[in-house]
Amino acid sequence: MKLVVQVPCLNEEKTLPLVLSSIPHQIPGIDEIVVVVIDDGSSDRTVEVARSFGVTEFVRHHRNQGLARSFTDGVDHALAIGADIVVNTDGDNQYPQERIGDLVQPILRGEADIVIADRQVGLIDHFSPAKKALQRWGSRVVNLAARTELPDAASGFRAYSRESLIRLNTVTRFSYCMETIIQAGNKNLAIASLPVLTNAKTRESRLFSSTRQHVFRSAAAITRAYIMYRPYVIFGVMAALFGVLGLLPYLRYAALAATGDGGGHVQSLLVGAALVVMSSLCLMLGIVADLIRTNRALIETNLEHTKRARFDILRVPDTAGVL
């Protein structure tokens, strides 16, 4: 059983030693532990620091590609070197790497395909009340879209089984966290949660420049992922809403016409017609989106077979980077 711990980094020479020194050397049920450092365009000594800790497996980007691309490239590399389980942590040392052993146990026991650490946001001192509220609200929205019950959907401290990674396909380039949950939930993968306590804050987040940007980008990622798997819900609701609103002006006009006062209220018919047209457009978009969803499912099935063939061929014994 091979565990790959991937560490996305962007100029983390100061905090990376804390991360690498706290990754367990032995875990019950795991035969081999490999650390992969994903250098996402660092301009400092991140790679040199990693090498000094014995890391020999790297994924390197010449320019910054973002967290989602780093995660995807790291996963591809991990599967290529034969990973049975992949744990994703962070180079800023916000996550307790000593809990990696606990994080992978539900997968080893066959109880889960994915395990997500619950940071217990309410206990994080440096999170403002507004940020805590946004985190809780965001998790509720993701749970609604994914039909899951996870307390911390935004946590990046996660363990994935090989099977789950073959079935998941990251599309967004902002943050993979919420998209992968929505995909996993709609693909009926088993997701578990593990309460952890985060480490002290070492730096400001580089994923977004402001809370407003984070909210908008997260909302866009959630909406996009939701439309991919359940477009008929969104477009169906919109079609019904515009349809009902479109009938109201007609009813108003009919009532006025019955009293002999309909001639001066033709605008009601125009508004109603516009709303009915919008309802029809939403209905047609829903049909087209559902057909695209069906086509996407077929493409993902082919992609899954391609991944299995590709990574089974590349899967060879490898001890590079073992702690």
PDB file of C-alpha atoms in Angstrom, residues 60-257:
ATOM      1  CA  ARG A  60       7.412  21.850 -11.380  1.00  0.00           C
ATOM      2  CA  HIS A  61       5.621  24.732 -13.098  1.00  0.00           C
ATOM      3  CA  HIS A  62       7.791  27.419 -14.665  1.00  0.00           C
ATOM      4  CA  ARG A  63       5.002  29.941 -14.036  1.00  0.00           C
ATOM      5  CA  ASN A  64       2.268  30.039 -11.422  1.00  0.00           C
ATOM      6  CA  GLN A  65      -0.666  27.883 -12.572  1.00  0.00           C
ATOM      7  CA  GLY A  66      -2.936  28.073  -9.536  1.00  0.00           C
ATOM      8  CA  LEU A  67      -4.015  25.642  -6.840  1.00  0.00           C
ATOM      9  CA  ALA A  68      -6.417  23.584  -8.950  1.00  0.00           C
ATOM     10  CA  ARG A  69      -3.835  22.931 -11.695  1.00  0.00           C
ATOM     11  CA  SER A  70      -1.213  22.093  -9.073  1.00  0.00           C
ATOM     12  CA  PHE A  71      -3.586  19.588  -7.494  1.00  0.00           C
ATOM     13  CA  THR A  72      -4.400  17.989 -10.853  1.00  0.00           C
ATOM     14  CA  ASP A  73      -0.771  17.712 -11.957  1.00  0.00           C
ATOM     15  CA  GLY A  74       0.214  16.369  -8.554  1.00  0.00           C
ATOM     16  CA  VAL A  75      -2.492  13.718  -8.734  1.00  0.00           C
ATOM     17  CA  ASP A  76      -1.404  12.641 -12.215  1.00  0.00           C
ATOM     18  CA  HIS A  77       2.178  12.277 -10.992  1.00  0.00           C
ATOM     19  CA  ALA A  78       1.092  10.389  -7.879  1.00  0.00           C
ATOM     20  CA  LEU A  79      -0.998   7.921  -9.882  1.00  0.00           C
ATOM     21  CA  ALA A  80       1.852   7.467 -12.352  1.00  0.00           C
ATOM     22  CA  ILE A  81       4.239   6.406  -9.589  1.00  0.00           C
ATOM     23  CA  GLY A  82       1.731   3.937  -8.203  1.00  0.00           C
ATOM     24  CA  ALA A  83      -0.108   5.744  -5.416  1.00  0.00           C
ATOM     25  CA  ASP A  84      -2.892   3.792  -3.716  1.00  0.00           C
ATOM     26  CA  ILE A  85      -3.809   6.791  -1.542  1.00  0.00           C
ATOM     27  CA  VAL A  86      -3.022  10.464  -2.104  1.00  0.00           C
ATOM     28  CA  VAL A  87      -3.057  12.985   0.733  1.00  0.00           C
ATOM     29  CA  ASN A  88      -3.094  16.669  -0.128  1.00  0.00           C
ATOM     30  CA  THR A  89      -1.730  19.134   2.412  1.00  0.00           C
ATOM     31  CA  ASP A  90      -0.341  22.673   2.034  1.00  0.00           C
ATOM     32  CA  GLY A  91       3.095  24.242   2.061  1.00  0.00           C
ATOM     33  CA  ASP A  92       2.121  26.979   4.532  1.00  0.00           C
ATOM     34  CA  ASN A  93       1.807  24.437   7.393  1.00  0.00           C
ATOM     35  CA  GLN A  94      -1.782  25.317   8.250  1.00  0.00           C
ATOM     36  CA  TYR A  95      -2.700  21.632   8.467  1.00  0.00           C
ATOM     37  CA  PRO A  96      -1.525  19.137  11.129  1.00  0.00           C
ATOM     38  CA  GLN A  97       0.485  16.665   9.041  1.00  0.00           C
ATOM     39  CA  GLU A  98       0.855  14.402  12.080  1.00  0.00           C
ATOM     40  CA  ARG A  99      -2.840  13.522  11.570  1.00  0.00           C
ATOM     41  CA  ILE A 100      -2.206  12.043   8.122  1.00  0.00           C
ATOM     42  CA  GLY A 101      -2.268   8.573   9.655  1.00  0.00           C
ATOM     43  CA  ASP A 102      -5.765   9.181  11.016  1.00  0.00           C
ATOM     44  CA  LEU A 103      -6.861  10.761   7.731  1.00  0.00           C
ATOM     45  CA  VAL A 104      -6.118   7.648   5.667  1.00  0.00           C
ATOM     46  CA  GLN A 105      -7.588   5.059   8.053  1.00  0.00           C
ATOM     47  CA  PRO A 106     -11.205   5.231   6.731  1.00  0.00           C
ATOM     48  CA  ILE A 107      -9.840   4.522   3.243  1.00  0.00           C
ATOM     49  CA  LEU A 108      -7.689   1.653   4.489  1.00  0.00           C
ATOM     50  CA  ARG A 109     -10.729   0.179   6.251  1.00  0.00           C
ATOM     51  CA  GLY A 110     -12.776   0.464   3.070  1.00  0.00           C
ATOM     52  CA  GLU A 111     -15.247   2.866   4.680  1.00  0.00           C
ATOM     53  CA  ALA A 112     -14.590   5.887   2.464  1.00  0.00           C
ATOM     54  CA  ASP A 113     -13.223   6.901  -0.916  1.00  0.00           C
ATOM     55  CA  ILE A 114     -12.396  10.432   0.218  1.00  0.00           C
ATOM     56  CA  VAL A 115     -11.661  11.791   3.704  1.00  0.00           C
ATOM     57  CA  ILE A 116     -11.821  15.536   4.312  1.00  0.00           C
ATOM     58  CA  ALA A 117     -10.401  17.131   7.440  1.00  0.00           C
ATOM     59  CA  ASP A 118     -12.845  19.284   9.369  1.00  0.00           C
ATOM     60  CA  ARG A 119     -10.860  22.305  10.521  1.00  0.00           C
ATOM     61  CA  GLN A 120     -13.593  23.122  13.062  1.00  0.00           C
ATOM     62  CA  VAL A 121     -13.772  26.650  11.704  1.00  0.00           C
ATOM     63  CA  GLY A 122     -15.419  28.005  14.823  1.00  0.00           C
ATOM     64  CA  LEU A 123     -12.244  27.275  16.795  1.00  0.00           C
ATOM     65  CA  ILE A 124      -9.841  29.070  14.419  1.00  0.00           C
ATOM     66  CA  ASP A 125      -8.782  32.251  16.206  1.00  0.00           C
ATOM     67  CA  HIS A 126      -7.567  34.226  13.183  1.00  0.00           C
ATOM     68  CA  PHE A 127     -10.877  33.747  11.306  1.00  0.00           C
ATOM     69  CA  SER A 128     -13.183  36.731  11.732  1.00  0.00           C
ATOM     70  CA  PRO A 129     -16.864  36.102  12.642  1.00  0.00           C
ATOM     71  CA  ALA A 130     -17.830  37.064   9.080  1.00  0.00           C
ATOM     72  CA  LYS A 131     -15.355  34.580   7.586  1.00  0.00           C
ATOM     73  CA  LYS A 132     -16.571  31.828   9.902  1.00  0.00           C
ATOM     74  CA  ALA A 133     -20.151  32.533   8.850  1.00  0.00           C
ATOM     75  CA  LEU A 134     -19.172  32.481   5.165  1.00  0.00           C
ATOM     76  CA  GLN A 135     -17.348  29.179   5.615  1.00  0.00           C
ATOM     77  CA  ARG A 136     -20.397  27.596   7.248  1.00  0.00           C
ATOM     78  CA  TRP A 137     -22.728  29.020   4.601  1.00  0.00           C
ATOM     79  CA  GLY A 138     -20.459  27.827   1.804  1.00  0.00           C
ATOM     80  CA  SER A 139     -20.366  24.305   3.235  1.00  0.00           C
ATOM     81  CA  ARG A 140     -24.167  24.229   3.374  1.00  0.00           C
ATOM     82  CA  VAL A 141     -24.420  25.283  -0.267  1.00  0.00           C
ATOM     83  CA  VAL A 142     -21.889  22.630  -1.344  1.00  0.00           C
ATOM     84  CA  ASN A 143     -23.682  19.966   0.700  1.00  0.00           C
ATOM     85  CA  LEU A 144     -26.951  20.912  -0.980  1.00  0.00           C
ATOM     86  CA  ALA A 145     -25.367  20.650  -4.430  1.00  0.00           C
ATOM     87  CA  ALA A 146     -23.484  17.422  -3.645  1.00  0.00           C
ATOM     88  CA  ARG A 147     -26.103  15.813  -1.395  1.00  0.00           C
ATOM     89  CA  THR A 148     -23.504  15.349   1.322  1.00  0.00           C
ATOM     90  CA  GLU A 149     -23.189  16.305   4.996  1.00  0.00           C
ATOM     91  CA  LEU A 150     -19.704  17.726   5.391  1.00  0.00           C
ATOM     92  CA  PRO A 151     -18.944  20.323   8.069  1.00  0.00           C
ATOM     93  CA  ASP A 152     -15.984  21.879   6.224  1.00  0.00           C
ATOM     94  CA  ALA A 153     -16.238  21.685   2.442  1.00  0.00           C
ATOM     95  CA  ALA A 154     -13.435  24.211   1.869  1.00  0.00           C
ATOM     96  CA  SER A 155     -10.737  22.247   3.698  1.00  0.00           C
ATOM     97  CA  GLY A 156      -7.794  21.298   1.475  1.00  0.00           C
ATOM     98  CA  PHE A 157      -6.410  18.685   3.882  1.00  0.00           C
ATOM     99  CA  ARG A 158      -7.740  15.532   2.263  1.00  0.00           C
ATOM    100  CA  ALA A 159      -7.079  11.888   1.496  1.00  0.00           C
ATOM    101  CA  TYR A 160      -8.193  10.293  -1.773  1.00  0.00           C
ATOM    102  CA  SER A 161      -8.228   6.657  -2.791  1.00  0.00           C
ATOM    103  CA  ARG A 162      -6.757   5.742  -6.162  1.00  0.00           C
ATOM    104  CA  GLU A 163     -10.208   4.779  -7.420  1.00  0.00           C
ATOM    105  CA  SER A 164     -11.739   8.143  -6.513  1.00  0.00           C
ATOM    106  CA  LEU A 165      -8.966  10.066  -8.280  1.00  0.00           C
ATOM    107  CA  ILE A 166      -9.464   8.061 -11.455  1.00  0.00           C
ATOM    108  CA  ARG A 167     -13.166   8.942 -11.418  1.00  0.00           C
ATOM    109  CA  LEU A 168     -12.772  12.649 -10.589  1.00  0.00           C
ATOM    110  CA  ASN A 169     -11.987  15.274 -13.224  1.00  0.00           C
ATOM    111  CA  THR A 170     -11.084  18.797 -12.136  1.00  0.00           C
ATOM    112  CA  VAL A 171     -12.184  21.530 -14.535  1.00  0.00           C
ATOM    113  CA  THR A 172     -11.921  24.772 -12.559  1.00  0.00           C
ATOM    114  CA  ARG A 173      -8.612  26.611 -12.285  1.00  0.00           C
ATOM    115  CA  PHE A 174      -9.492  28.494  -9.075  1.00  0.00           C
ATOM    116  CA  SER A 175      -9.946  25.911  -6.341  1.00  0.00           C
ATOM    117  CA  TYR A 176     -10.628  22.220  -6.726  1.00  0.00           C
ATOM    118  CA  CYS A 177     -12.024  21.774  -3.187  1.00  0.00           C
ATOM    119  CA  MET A 178     -15.717  22.386  -3.774  1.00  0.00           C
ATOM    120  CA  GLU A 179     -15.814  21.040  -7.320  1.00  0.00           C
ATOM    121  CA  THR A 180     -14.390  17.662  -6.329  1.00  0.00           C
ATOM    122  CA  ILE A 181     -16.955  17.335  -3.521  1.00  0.00           C
ATOM    123  CA  ILE A 182     -19.850  18.059  -5.876  1.00  0.00           C
ATOM    124  CA  GLN A 183     -18.458  15.600  -8.407  1.00  0.00           C
ATOM    125  CA  ALA A 184     -17.869  12.932  -5.763  1.00  0.00           C
ATOM    126  CA  GLY A 185     -21.346  13.379  -4.296  1.00  0.00           C
ATOM    127  CA  ASN A 186     -23.012  13.070  -7.687  1.00  0.00           C
ATOM    128  CA  LYS A 187     -20.892  10.014  -8.509  1.00  0.00           C
ATOM    129  CA  ASN A 188     -21.920   8.335  -5.238  1.00  0.00           C
ATOM    130  CA  LEU A 189     -18.407   8.179  -3.814  1.00  0.00           C
ATOM    131  CA  ALA A 190     -18.237   7.687  -0.055  1.00  0.00           C
ATOM    132  CA  ILE A 191     -16.925  10.822   1.705  1.00  0.00           C
ATOM    133  CA  ALA A 192     -15.947  10.906   5.387  1.00  0.00           C
ATOM    134  CA  SER A 193     -14.915  13.766   7.668  1.00  0.00           C
ATOM    135  CA  LEU A 194     -12.211  13.898  10.357  1.00  0.00           C
ATOM    136  CA  PRO A 195     -12.077  16.694  12.968  1.00  0.00           C
ATOM    137  CA  VAL A 196      -8.624  18.298  13.278  1.00  0.00           C
ATOM    138  CA  LEU A 197      -7.111  21.403  14.835  1.00  0.00           C
ATOM    139  CA  THR A 198      -5.175  23.626  12.452  1.00  0.00           C
ATOM    140  CA  ASN A 199      -1.748  25.068  13.175  1.00  0.00           C
ATOM    141  CA  ALA A 200      -1.099  28.726  13.884  1.00  0.00           C
ATOM    142  CA  LYS A 201      -1.362  31.083  10.924  1.00  0.00           C
ATOM    143  CA  THR A 202       1.957  31.625   9.098  1.00  0.00           C
ATOM    144  CA  ARG A 203       0.935  33.982   6.273  1.00  0.00           C
ATOM    145  CA  GLU A 204      -2.021  35.501   4.448  1.00  0.00           C
ATOM    146  CA  SER A 205      -3.844  33.402   1.881  1.00  0.00           C
ATOM    147  CA  ARG A 206      -2.561  33.688  -1.696  1.00  0.00           C
ATOM    148  CA  LEU A 207      -5.570  32.009  -3.234  1.00  0.00           C
ATOM    149  CA  PHE A 208      -7.621  35.208  -3.299  1.00  0.00           C
ATOM    150  CA  SER A 209      -6.963  38.898  -2.730  1.00  0.00           C
ATOM    151  CA  SER A 210     -10.176  39.676  -0.826  1.00  0.00           C
ATOM    152  CA  THR A 211     -13.146  37.970   0.786  1.00  0.00           C
ATOM    153  CA  ARG A 212     -15.415  39.365  -1.929  1.00  0.00           C
ATOM    154  CA  GLN A 213     -13.278  37.791  -4.658  1.00  0.00           C
ATOM    155  CA  HIS A 214     -13.268  34.490  -2.785  1.00  0.00           C
ATOM    156  CA  VAL A 215     -17.071  34.507  -2.441  1.00  0.00           C
ATOM    157  CA  PHE A 216     -17.670  35.312  -6.115  1.00  0.00           C
ATOM    158  CA  ARG A 217     -15.151  32.787  -7.407  1.00  0.00           C
ATOM    159  CA  SER A 218     -16.400  30.069  -5.060  1.00  0.00           C
ATOM    160  CA  ALA A 219     -20.010  30.771  -6.049  1.00  0.00           C
ATOM    161  CA  ALA A 220     -19.062  30.550  -9.728  1.00  0.00           C
ATOM    162  CA  ALA A 221     -17.216  27.255  -9.176  1.00  0.00           C
ATOM    163  CA  ILE A 222     -20.150  25.766  -7.233  1.00  0.00           C
ATOM    164  CA  THR A 223     -22.702  26.880  -9.833  1.00  0.00           C
ATOM    165  CA  ARG A 224     -20.608  25.551 -12.715  1.00  0.00           C
ATOM    166  CA  ALA A 225     -20.089  22.187 -11.037  1.00  0.00           C
ATOM    167  CA  TYR A 226     -23.773  21.940 -10.108  1.00  0.00           C
ATOM    168  CA  ILE A 227     -24.909  22.724 -13.660  1.00  0.00           C
ATOM    169  CA  MET A 228     -22.592  20.000 -14.958  1.00  0.00           C
ATOM    170  CA  TYR A 229     -24.468  17.309 -13.045  1.00  0.00           C
ATOM    171  CA  ARG A 230     -27.976  18.662 -12.386  1.00  0.00           C
ATOM    172  CA  PRO A 231     -28.754  21.318 -15.018  1.00  0.00           C
ATOM    173  CA  TYR A 232     -32.416  20.356 -15.186  1.00  0.00           C
ATOM    174  CA  VAL A 233     -32.905  21.552 -11.598  1.00  0.00           C
ATOM    175  CA  ILE A 234     -31.591  25.079 -12.207  1.00  0.00           C
ATOM    176  CA  PHE A 235     -33.171  25.606 -15.627  1.00  0.00           C
ATOM    177  CA  GLY A 236     -36.366  23.864 -14.578  1.00  0.00           C
ATOM    178  CA  VAL A 237     -36.792  26.187 -11.607  1.00  0.00           C
ATOM    179  CA  MET A 238     -36.038  29.223 -13.772  1.00  0.00           C
ATOM    180  CA  ALA A 239     -38.532  28.083 -16.439  1.00  0.00           C
ATOM    181  CA  ALA A 240     -41.242  27.538 -13.827  1.00  0.00           C
ATOM    182  CA  LEU A 241     -40.525  30.895 -12.171  1.00  0.00           C
ATOM    183  CA  PHE A 242     -40.671  32.893 -15.416  1.00  0.00           C
ATOM    184  CA  GLY A 243     -43.709  30.906 -16.519  1.00  0.00           C
ATOM    185  CA  VAL A 244     -45.670  31.765 -13.382  1.00  0.00           C
ATOM    186  CA  LEU A 245     -44.567  35.410 -13.531  1.00  0.00           C
ATOM    187  CA  GLY A 246     -45.579  35.472 -17.198  1.00  0.00           C
ATOM    188  CA  LEU A 247     -49.093  34.274 -16.412  1.00  0.00           C
ATOM    189  CA  LEU A 248     -49.723  36.985 -13.834  1.00  0.00           C
ATOM    190  CA  PRO A 249     -49.877  39.896 -16.369  1.00  0.00           C
ATOM    191  CA  TYR A 250     -52.264  37.830 -18.527  1.00  0.00           C
ATOM    192  CA  LEU A 251     -54.504  37.180 -15.532  1.00  0.00           C
ATOM    193  CA  ARG A 252     -54.375  40.886 -14.680  1.00  0.00           C
ATOM    194  CA  TYR A 253     -55.348  41.793 -18.239  1.00  0.00           C
ATOM    195  CA  ALA A 254     -58.146  39.212 -18.257  1.00  0.00           C
ATOM    196  CA  ALA A 255     -59.523  40.618 -15.011  1.00  0.00           C
ATOM    197  CA  LEU A 256     -59.401  44.175 -16.373  1.00  0.00           C
ATOM    198  CA  ALA A 257     -60.977  43.099 -19.658  1.00  0.00           C
TER     199      ALA A 257
END
